[in-house]
mmCIF file of C-alpha atoms and ligand atoms in Angstrom:
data_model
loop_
_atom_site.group_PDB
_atom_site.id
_atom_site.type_symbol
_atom_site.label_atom_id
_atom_site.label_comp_id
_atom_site.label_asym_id
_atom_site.label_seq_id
_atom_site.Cartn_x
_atom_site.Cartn_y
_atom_site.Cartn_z
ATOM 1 C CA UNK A 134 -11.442 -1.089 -31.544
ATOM 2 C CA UNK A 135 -14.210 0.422 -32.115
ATOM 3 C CA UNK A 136 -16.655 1.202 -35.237
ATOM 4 C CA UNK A 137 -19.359 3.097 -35.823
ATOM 5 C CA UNK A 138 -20.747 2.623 -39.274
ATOM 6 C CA UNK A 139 -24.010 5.073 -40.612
ATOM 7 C CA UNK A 140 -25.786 5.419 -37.497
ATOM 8 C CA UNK A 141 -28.615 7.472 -37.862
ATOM 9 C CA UNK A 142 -31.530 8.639 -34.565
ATOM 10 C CA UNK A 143 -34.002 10.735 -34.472
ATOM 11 C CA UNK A 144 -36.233 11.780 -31.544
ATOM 12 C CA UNK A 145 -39.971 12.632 -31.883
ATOM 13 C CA UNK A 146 -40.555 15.464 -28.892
ATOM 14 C CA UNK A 147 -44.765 14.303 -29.759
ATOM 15 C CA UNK A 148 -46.739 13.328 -31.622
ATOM 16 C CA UNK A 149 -47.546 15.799 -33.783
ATOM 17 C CA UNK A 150 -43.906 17.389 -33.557
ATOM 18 C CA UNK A 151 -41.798 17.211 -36.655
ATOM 19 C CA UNK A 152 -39.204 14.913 -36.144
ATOM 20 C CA UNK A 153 -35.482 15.975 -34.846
ATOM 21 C CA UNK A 154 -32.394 14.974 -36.638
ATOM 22 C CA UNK A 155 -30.017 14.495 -33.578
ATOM 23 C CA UNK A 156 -27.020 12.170 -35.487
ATOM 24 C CA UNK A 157 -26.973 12.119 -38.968
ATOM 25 C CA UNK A 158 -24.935 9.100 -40.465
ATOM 26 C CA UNK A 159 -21.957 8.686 -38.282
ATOM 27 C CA UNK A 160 -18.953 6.984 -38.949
ATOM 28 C CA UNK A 161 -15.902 6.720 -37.201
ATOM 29 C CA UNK A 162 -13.141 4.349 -36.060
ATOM 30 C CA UNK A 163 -11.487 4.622 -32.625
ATOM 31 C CA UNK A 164 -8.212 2.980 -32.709
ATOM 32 C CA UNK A 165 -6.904 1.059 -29.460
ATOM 33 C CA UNK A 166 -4.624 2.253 -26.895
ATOM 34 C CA UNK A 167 -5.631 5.767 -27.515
ATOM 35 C CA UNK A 168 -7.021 9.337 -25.536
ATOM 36 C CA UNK A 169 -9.875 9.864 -28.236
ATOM 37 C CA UNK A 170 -11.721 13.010 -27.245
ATOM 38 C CA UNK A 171 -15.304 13.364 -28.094
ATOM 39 C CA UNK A 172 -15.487 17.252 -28.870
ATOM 40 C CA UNK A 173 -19.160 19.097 -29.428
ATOM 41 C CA UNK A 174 -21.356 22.107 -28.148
ATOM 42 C CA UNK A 175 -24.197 21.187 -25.786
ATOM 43 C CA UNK A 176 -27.022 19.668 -27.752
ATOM 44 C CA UNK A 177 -24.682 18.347 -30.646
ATOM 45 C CA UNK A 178 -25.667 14.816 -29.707
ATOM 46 C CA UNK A 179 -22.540 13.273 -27.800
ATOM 47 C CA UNK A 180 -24.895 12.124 -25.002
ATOM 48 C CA UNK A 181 -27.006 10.309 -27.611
ATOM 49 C CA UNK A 182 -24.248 8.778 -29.292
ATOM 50 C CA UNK A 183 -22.699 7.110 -25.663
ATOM 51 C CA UNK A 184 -25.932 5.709 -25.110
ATOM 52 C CA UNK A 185 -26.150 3.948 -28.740
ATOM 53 C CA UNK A 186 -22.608 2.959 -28.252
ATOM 54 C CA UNK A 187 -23.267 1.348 -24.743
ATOM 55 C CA UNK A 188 -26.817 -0.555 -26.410
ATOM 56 C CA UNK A 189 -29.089 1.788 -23.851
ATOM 57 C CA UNK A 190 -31.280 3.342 -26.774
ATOM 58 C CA UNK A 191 -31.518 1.810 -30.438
ATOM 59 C CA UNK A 192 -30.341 3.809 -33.930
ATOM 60 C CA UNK A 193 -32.658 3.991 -36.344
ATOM 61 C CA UNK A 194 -30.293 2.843 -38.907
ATOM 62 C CA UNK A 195 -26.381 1.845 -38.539
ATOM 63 C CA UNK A 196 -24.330 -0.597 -36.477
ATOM 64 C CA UNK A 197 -21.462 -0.678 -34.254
ATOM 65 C CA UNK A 198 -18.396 -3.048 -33.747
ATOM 66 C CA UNK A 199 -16.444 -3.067 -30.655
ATOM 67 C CA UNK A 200 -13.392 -5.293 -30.757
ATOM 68 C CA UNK A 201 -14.338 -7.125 -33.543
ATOM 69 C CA UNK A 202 -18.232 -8.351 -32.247
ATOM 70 C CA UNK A 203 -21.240 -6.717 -32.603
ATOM 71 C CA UNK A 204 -21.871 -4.165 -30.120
ATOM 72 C CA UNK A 205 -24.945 -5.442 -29.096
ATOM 73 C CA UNK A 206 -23.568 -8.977 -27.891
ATOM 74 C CA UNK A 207 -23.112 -9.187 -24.071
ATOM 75 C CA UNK A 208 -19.722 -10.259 -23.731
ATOM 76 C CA UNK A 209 -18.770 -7.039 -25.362
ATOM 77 C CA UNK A 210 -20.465 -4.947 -22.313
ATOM 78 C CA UNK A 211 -17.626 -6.586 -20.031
ATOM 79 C CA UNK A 212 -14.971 -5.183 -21.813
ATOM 80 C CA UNK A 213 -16.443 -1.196 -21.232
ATOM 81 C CA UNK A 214 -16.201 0.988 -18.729
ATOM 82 C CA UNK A 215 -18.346 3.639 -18.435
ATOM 83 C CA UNK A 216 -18.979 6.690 -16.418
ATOM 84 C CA UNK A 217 -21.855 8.957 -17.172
ATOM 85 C CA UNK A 218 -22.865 12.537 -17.213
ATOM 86 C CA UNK A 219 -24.633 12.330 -13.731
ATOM 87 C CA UNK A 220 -23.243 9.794 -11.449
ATOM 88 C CA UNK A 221 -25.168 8.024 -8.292
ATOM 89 C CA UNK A 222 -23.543 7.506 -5.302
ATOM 90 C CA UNK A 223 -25.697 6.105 -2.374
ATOM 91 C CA UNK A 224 -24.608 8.656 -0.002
ATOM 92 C CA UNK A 225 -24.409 6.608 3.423
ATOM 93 C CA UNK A 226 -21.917 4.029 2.107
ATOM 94 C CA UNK A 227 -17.874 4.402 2.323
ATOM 95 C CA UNK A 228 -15.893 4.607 -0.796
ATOM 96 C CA UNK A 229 -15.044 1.081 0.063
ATOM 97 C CA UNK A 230 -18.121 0.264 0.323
ATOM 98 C CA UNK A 231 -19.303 1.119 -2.706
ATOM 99 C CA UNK A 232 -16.226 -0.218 -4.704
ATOM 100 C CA UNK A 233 -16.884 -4.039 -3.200
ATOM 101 C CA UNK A 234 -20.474 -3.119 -4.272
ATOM 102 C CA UNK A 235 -19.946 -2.239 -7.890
ATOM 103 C CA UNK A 236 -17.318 -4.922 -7.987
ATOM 104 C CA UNK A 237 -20.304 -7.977 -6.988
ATOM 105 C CA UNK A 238 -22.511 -6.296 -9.457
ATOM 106 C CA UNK A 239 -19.940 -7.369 -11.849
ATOM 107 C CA UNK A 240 -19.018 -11.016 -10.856
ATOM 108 C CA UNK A 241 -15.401 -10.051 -9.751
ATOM 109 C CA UNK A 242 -14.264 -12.921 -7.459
ATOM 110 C CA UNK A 243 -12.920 -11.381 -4.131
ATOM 111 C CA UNK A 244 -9.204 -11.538 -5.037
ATOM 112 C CA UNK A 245 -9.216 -9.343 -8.234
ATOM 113 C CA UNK A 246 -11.746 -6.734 -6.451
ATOM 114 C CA UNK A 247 -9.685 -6.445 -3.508
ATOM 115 C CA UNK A 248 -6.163 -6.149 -5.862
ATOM 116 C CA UNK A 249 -8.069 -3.975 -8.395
ATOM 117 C CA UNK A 250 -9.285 -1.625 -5.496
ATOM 118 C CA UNK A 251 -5.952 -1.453 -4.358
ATOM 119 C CA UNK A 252 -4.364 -0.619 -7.461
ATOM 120 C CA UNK A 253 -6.486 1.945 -8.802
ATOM 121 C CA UNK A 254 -7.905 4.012 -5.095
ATOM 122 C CA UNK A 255 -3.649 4.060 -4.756
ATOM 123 C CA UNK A 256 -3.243 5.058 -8.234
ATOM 124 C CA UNK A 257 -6.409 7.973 -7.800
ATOM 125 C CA UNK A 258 -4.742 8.975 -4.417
ATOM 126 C CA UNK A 259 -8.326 8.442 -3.060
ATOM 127 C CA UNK A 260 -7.277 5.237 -0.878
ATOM 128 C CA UNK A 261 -7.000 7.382 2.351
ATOM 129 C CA UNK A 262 -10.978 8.538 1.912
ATOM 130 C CA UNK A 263 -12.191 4.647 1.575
ATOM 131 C CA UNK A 264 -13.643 4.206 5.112
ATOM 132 C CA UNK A 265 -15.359 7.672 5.022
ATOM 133 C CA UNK A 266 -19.017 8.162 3.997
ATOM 134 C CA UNK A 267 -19.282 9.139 0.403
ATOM 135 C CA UNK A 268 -21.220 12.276 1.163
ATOM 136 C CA UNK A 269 -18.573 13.626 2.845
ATOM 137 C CA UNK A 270 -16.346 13.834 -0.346
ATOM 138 C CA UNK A 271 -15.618 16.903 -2.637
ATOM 139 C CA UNK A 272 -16.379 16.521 -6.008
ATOM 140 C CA UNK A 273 -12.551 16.060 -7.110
ATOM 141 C CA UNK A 274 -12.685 12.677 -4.615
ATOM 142 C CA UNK A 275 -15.683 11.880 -5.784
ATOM 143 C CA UNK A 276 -14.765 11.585 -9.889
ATOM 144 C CA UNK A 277 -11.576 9.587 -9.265
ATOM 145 C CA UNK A 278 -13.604 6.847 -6.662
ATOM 146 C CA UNK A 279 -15.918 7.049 -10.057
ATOM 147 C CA UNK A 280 -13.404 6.224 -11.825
ATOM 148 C CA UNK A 281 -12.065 3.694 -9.618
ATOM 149 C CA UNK A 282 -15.160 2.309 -9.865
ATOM 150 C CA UNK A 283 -15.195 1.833 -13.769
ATOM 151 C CA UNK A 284 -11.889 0.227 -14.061
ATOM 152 C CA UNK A 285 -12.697 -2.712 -11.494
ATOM 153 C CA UNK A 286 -13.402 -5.653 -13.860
ATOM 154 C CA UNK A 287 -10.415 -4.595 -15.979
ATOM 155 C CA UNK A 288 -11.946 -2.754 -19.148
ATOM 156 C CA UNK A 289 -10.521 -2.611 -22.709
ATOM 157 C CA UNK A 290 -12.385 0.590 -22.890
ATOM 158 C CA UNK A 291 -13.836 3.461 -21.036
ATOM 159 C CA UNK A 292 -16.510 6.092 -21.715
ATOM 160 C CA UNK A 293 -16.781 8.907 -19.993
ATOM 161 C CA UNK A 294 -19.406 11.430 -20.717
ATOM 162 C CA UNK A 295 -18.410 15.110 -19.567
ATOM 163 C CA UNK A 296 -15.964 13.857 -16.807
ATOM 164 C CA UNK A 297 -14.721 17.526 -16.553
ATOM 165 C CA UNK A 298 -18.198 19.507 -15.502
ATOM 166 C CA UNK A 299 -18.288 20.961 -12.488
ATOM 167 C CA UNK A 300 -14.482 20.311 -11.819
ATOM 168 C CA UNK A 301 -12.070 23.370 -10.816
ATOM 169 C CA UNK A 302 -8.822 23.917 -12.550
ATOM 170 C CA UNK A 303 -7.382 21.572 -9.914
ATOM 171 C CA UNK A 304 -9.576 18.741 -10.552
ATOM 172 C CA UNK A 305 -9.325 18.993 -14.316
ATOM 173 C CA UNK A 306 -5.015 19.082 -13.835
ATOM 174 C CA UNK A 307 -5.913 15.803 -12.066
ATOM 175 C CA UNK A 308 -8.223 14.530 -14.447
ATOM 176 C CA UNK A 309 -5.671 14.797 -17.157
ATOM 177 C CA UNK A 310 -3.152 12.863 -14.661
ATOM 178 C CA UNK A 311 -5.411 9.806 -14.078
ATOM 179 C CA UNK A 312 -6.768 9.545 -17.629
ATOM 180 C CA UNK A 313 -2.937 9.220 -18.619
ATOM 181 C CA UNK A 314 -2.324 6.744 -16.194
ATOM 182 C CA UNK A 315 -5.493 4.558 -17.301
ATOM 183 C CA UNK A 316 -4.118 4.811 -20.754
ATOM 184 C CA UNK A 317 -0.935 3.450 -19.851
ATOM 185 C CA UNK A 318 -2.217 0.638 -18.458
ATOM 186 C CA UNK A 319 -3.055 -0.328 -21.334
ATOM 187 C CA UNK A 320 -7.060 0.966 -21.486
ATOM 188 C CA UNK A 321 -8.534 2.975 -24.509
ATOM 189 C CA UNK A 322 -10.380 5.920 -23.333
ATOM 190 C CA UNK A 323 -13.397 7.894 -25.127
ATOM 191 C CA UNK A 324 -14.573 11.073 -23.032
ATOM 192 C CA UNK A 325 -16.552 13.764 -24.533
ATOM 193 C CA UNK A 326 -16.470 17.220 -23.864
ATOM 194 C CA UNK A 327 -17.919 21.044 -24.815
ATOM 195 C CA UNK A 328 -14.677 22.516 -23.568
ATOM 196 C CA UNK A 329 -11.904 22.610 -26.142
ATOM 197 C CA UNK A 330 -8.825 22.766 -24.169
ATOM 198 C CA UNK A 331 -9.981 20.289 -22.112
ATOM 199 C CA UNK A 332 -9.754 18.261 -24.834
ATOM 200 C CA UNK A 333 -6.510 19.645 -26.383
ATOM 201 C CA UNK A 334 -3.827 18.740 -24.047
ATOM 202 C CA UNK A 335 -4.317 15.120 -22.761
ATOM 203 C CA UNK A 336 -5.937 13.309 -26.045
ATOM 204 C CA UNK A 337 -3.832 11.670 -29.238
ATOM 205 C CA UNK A 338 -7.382 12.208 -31.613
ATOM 206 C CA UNK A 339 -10.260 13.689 -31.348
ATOM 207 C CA UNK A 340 -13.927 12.779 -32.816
ATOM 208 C CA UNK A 341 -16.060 16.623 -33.910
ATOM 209 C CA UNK A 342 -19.510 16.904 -33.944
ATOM 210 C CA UNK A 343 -21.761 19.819 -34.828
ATOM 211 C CA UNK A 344 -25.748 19.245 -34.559
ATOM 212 C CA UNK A 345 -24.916 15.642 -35.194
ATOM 213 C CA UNK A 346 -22.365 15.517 -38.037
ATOM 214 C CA UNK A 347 -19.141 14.955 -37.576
ATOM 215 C CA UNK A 348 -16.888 17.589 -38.651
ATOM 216 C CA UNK A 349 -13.369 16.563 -37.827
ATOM 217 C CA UNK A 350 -12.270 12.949 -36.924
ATOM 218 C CA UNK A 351 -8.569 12.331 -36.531
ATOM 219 C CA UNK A 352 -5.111 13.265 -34.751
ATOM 220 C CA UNK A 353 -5.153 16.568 -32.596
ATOM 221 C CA UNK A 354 -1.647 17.034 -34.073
ATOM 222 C CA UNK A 355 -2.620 17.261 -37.940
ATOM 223 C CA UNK A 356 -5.805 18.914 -37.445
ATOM 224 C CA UNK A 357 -3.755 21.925 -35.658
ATOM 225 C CA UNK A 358 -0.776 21.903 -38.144
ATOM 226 C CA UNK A 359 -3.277 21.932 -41.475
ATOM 227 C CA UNK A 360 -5.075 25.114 -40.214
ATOM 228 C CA UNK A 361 -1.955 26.665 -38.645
ATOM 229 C CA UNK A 362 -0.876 29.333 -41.328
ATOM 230 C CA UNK A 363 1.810 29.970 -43.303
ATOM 231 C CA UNK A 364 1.936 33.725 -42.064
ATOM 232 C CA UNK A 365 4.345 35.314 -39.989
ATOM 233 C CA UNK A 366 4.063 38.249 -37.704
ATOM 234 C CA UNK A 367 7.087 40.082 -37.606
ATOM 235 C CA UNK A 368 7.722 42.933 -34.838
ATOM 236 C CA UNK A 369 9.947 46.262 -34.542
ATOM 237 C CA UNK A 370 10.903 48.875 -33.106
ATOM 238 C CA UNK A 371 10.435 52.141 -35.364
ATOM 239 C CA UNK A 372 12.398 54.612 -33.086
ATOM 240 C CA UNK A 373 10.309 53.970 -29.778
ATOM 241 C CA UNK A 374 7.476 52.325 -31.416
ATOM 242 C CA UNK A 375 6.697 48.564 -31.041
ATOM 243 C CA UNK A 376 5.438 47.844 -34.511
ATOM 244 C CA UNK A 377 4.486 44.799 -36.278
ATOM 245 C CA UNK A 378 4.130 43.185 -39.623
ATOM 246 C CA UNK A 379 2.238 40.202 -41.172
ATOM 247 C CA UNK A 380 4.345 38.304 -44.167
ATOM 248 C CA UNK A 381 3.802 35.179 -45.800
ATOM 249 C CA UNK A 382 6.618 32.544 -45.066
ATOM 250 C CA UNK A 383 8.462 33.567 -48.574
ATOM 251 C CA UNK A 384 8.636 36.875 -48.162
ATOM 252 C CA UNK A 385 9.495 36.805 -44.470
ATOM 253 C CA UNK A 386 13.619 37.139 -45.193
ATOM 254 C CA UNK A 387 12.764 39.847 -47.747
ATOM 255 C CA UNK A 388 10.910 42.208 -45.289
ATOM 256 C CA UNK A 389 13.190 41.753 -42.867
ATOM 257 C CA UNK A 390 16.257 42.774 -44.649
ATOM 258 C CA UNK A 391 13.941 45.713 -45.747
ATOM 259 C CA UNK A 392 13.299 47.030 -42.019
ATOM 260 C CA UNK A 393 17.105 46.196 -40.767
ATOM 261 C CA UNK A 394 18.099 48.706 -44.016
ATOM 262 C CA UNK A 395 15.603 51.131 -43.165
ATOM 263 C CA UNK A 396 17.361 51.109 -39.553
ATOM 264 C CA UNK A 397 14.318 49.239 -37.396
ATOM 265 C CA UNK A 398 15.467 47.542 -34.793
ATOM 266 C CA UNK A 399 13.605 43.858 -35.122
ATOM 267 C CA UNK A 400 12.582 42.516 -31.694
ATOM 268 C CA UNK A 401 10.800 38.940 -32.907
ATOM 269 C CA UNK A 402 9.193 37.104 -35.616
ATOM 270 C CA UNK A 403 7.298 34.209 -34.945
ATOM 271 C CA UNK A 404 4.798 32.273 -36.847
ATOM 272 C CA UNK A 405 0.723 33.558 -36.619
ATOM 273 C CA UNK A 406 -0.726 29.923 -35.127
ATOM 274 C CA UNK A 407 -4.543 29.247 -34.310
ATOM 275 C CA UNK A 408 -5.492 27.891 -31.227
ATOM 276 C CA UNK A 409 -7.541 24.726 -31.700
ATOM 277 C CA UNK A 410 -10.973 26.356 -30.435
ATOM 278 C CA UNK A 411 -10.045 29.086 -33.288
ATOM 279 C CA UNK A 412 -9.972 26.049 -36.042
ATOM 280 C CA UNK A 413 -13.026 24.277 -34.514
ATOM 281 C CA UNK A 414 -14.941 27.845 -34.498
ATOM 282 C CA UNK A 415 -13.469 27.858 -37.767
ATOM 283 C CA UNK A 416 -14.687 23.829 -39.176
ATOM 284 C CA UNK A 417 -17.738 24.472 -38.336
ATOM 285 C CA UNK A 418 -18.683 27.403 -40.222
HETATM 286 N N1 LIG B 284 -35.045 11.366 -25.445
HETATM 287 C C1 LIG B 284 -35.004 12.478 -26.174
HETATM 288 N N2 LIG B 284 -36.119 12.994 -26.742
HETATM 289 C C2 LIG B 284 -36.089 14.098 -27.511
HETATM 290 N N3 LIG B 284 -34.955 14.791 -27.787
HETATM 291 C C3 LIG B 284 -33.795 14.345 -27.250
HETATM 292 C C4 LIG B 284 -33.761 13.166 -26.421
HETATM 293 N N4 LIG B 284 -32.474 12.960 -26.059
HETATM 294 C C5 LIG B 284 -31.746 13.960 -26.624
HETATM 295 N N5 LIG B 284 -32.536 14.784 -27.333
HETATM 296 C C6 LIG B 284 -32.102 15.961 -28.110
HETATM 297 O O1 LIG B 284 -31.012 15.575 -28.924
HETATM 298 C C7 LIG B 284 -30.029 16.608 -28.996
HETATM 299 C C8 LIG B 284 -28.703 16.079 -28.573
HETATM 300 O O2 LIG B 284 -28.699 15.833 -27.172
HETATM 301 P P1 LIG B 284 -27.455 15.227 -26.407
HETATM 302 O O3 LIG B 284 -27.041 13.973 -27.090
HETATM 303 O O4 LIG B 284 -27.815 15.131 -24.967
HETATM 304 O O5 LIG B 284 -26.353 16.355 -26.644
HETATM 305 P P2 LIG B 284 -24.951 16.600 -25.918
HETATM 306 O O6 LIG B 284 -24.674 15.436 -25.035
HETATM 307 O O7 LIG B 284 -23.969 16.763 -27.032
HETATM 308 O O8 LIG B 284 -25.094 17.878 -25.145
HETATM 309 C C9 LIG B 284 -30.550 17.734 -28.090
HETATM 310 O O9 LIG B 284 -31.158 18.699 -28.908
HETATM 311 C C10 LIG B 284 -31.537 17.051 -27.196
HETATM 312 O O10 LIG B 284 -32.553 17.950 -26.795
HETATM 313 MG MG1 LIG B 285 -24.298 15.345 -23.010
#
């Protein structure tokens, strides 16, 4: 769905400044119908690579393919949705406003606005809010009429870029809900974030960079089980004492049988996992 092959940018602060390395040779391959997550510290260049991928600044060296054309050919642009970092909203309009006015900056006839509106302001739960003045929304209503907003010409693909900052634990629980709701609809969805567990429970893969490299590109699922160990943490009571153990996964029946002989009473053994912020802390050593 979508390729990036080599691509390289570097940013001259002036003149005389040496210049800075922000993506070094990236290459991935975002497969349709997917949650990819775009995981990276502030300043690892996630920004930089949204605004390649969407043709607003050039790589110095590389090229991109989305479905199939090159990703600078127009046709492609009406197939993305995209939602960045800061968002403008002209305060004074309604939400409804402002969705018929995104909607005839992209050529929708008036049918498919007005059914699209519909479909997704019901979906986002943000359909009740439409004849109120945007400036009167919190930032929760705000995101999902941006949202809203992105999906009105029907997109094969959305981009967001941090669409969890600023968002309570509330907003980021409904966050999760709307991006799985876009996805099964049928959309692809790239979103990048600093925060891992923001990350961890709603995509399928996720994308890794570290001072632009990427470190880890692939299912969420496999990179957790490869760096989950093969240790076990075993834990007893000696006499009154809650004690524990750590034994690899062969000698886990072994040391048990030892502490049931010596008379311990066992009270659980489970296996010693990593969370996936441990293994990206971890990757990028
Ligand atoms: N136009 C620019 N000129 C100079 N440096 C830039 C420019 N845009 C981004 N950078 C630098 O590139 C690095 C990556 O930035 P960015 O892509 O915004 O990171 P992220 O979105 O992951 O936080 C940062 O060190 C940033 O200062
Ligand atoms: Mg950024």
């Amino acid at each position: 769905m979508l390729q990036c092959t080599n691509i390289s940018k570097s940013f001259k602060r002036d003149f005389w400044a040496k210049e800075f390395i922000a993506l070094r040779s990236i290459n991935f391959d975002l497969s349709q119908g997917k949650i990819v997550g775009f995981l990276g510290a502030n300043g690892a260049g996630k920004t930089t690579l949204i605004k390649i991928i969407l043709g607003f600044i050039r790589p110095d060296s590389g090229s991109i393919n989305i479905l199939n054309k090159d990703w600078l050919d127009e046709s492609v642009h009406a197939q993305i949705g995209y939602m960045p970092e800061r968002p403008f909203y002209y305060q004074n309009l309604t939400g409804l406003e402002f969705l018929e006015y995104c909607g005839k900056l992209q050529n929708i006839n008036k049918n498919d606005l007005e059914k699209n509106i519909d479909k997704w302001t019901t979906k986002f739960r943000i359909k009740f809010a439409l004849d109120r003045q945007i400036k009167g929304y919190s930032k929760g209503m705000l995101q999902r009429l941006g949202f809203a907003s992105v999906l009105l010409h029907n997109p094969k693909l959305i981009i967001l870029d941090e669409p969890l900052s600023g968002l309570d634990p509330v907003g980021r629980k409904e966050f999760k809900d709307v991006i799985r709701e876009v996805n099964k609809d049928g959309v692809s969805v790239f979103f990048s974030s600093h925060i891992v567990s923001d990350v961890e429970e709603v995509c399928d893969d996720v994308v890794v960079l570290e001072d632009g490299v990427i470190v880890y590109n692939g299912p969420i699922k496999k990179l957790v089980e490869e760096n989950t160990s093969n240790e076990f943490i075993i834990k007893y009571y000696n006499e009154d004492n809650l004690e524990s153990l750590v034994v690899s996964s062969t000698d886990k029946d072994k040391k048990m049988y030892e502490l049931l002989k010596q008379g311990m009473k066992i009270e659980r053994i489970e296996r010693v996992s990593s969370s996936l912020e441990e293994i990206i802390y971890r990757l990028n050593k």
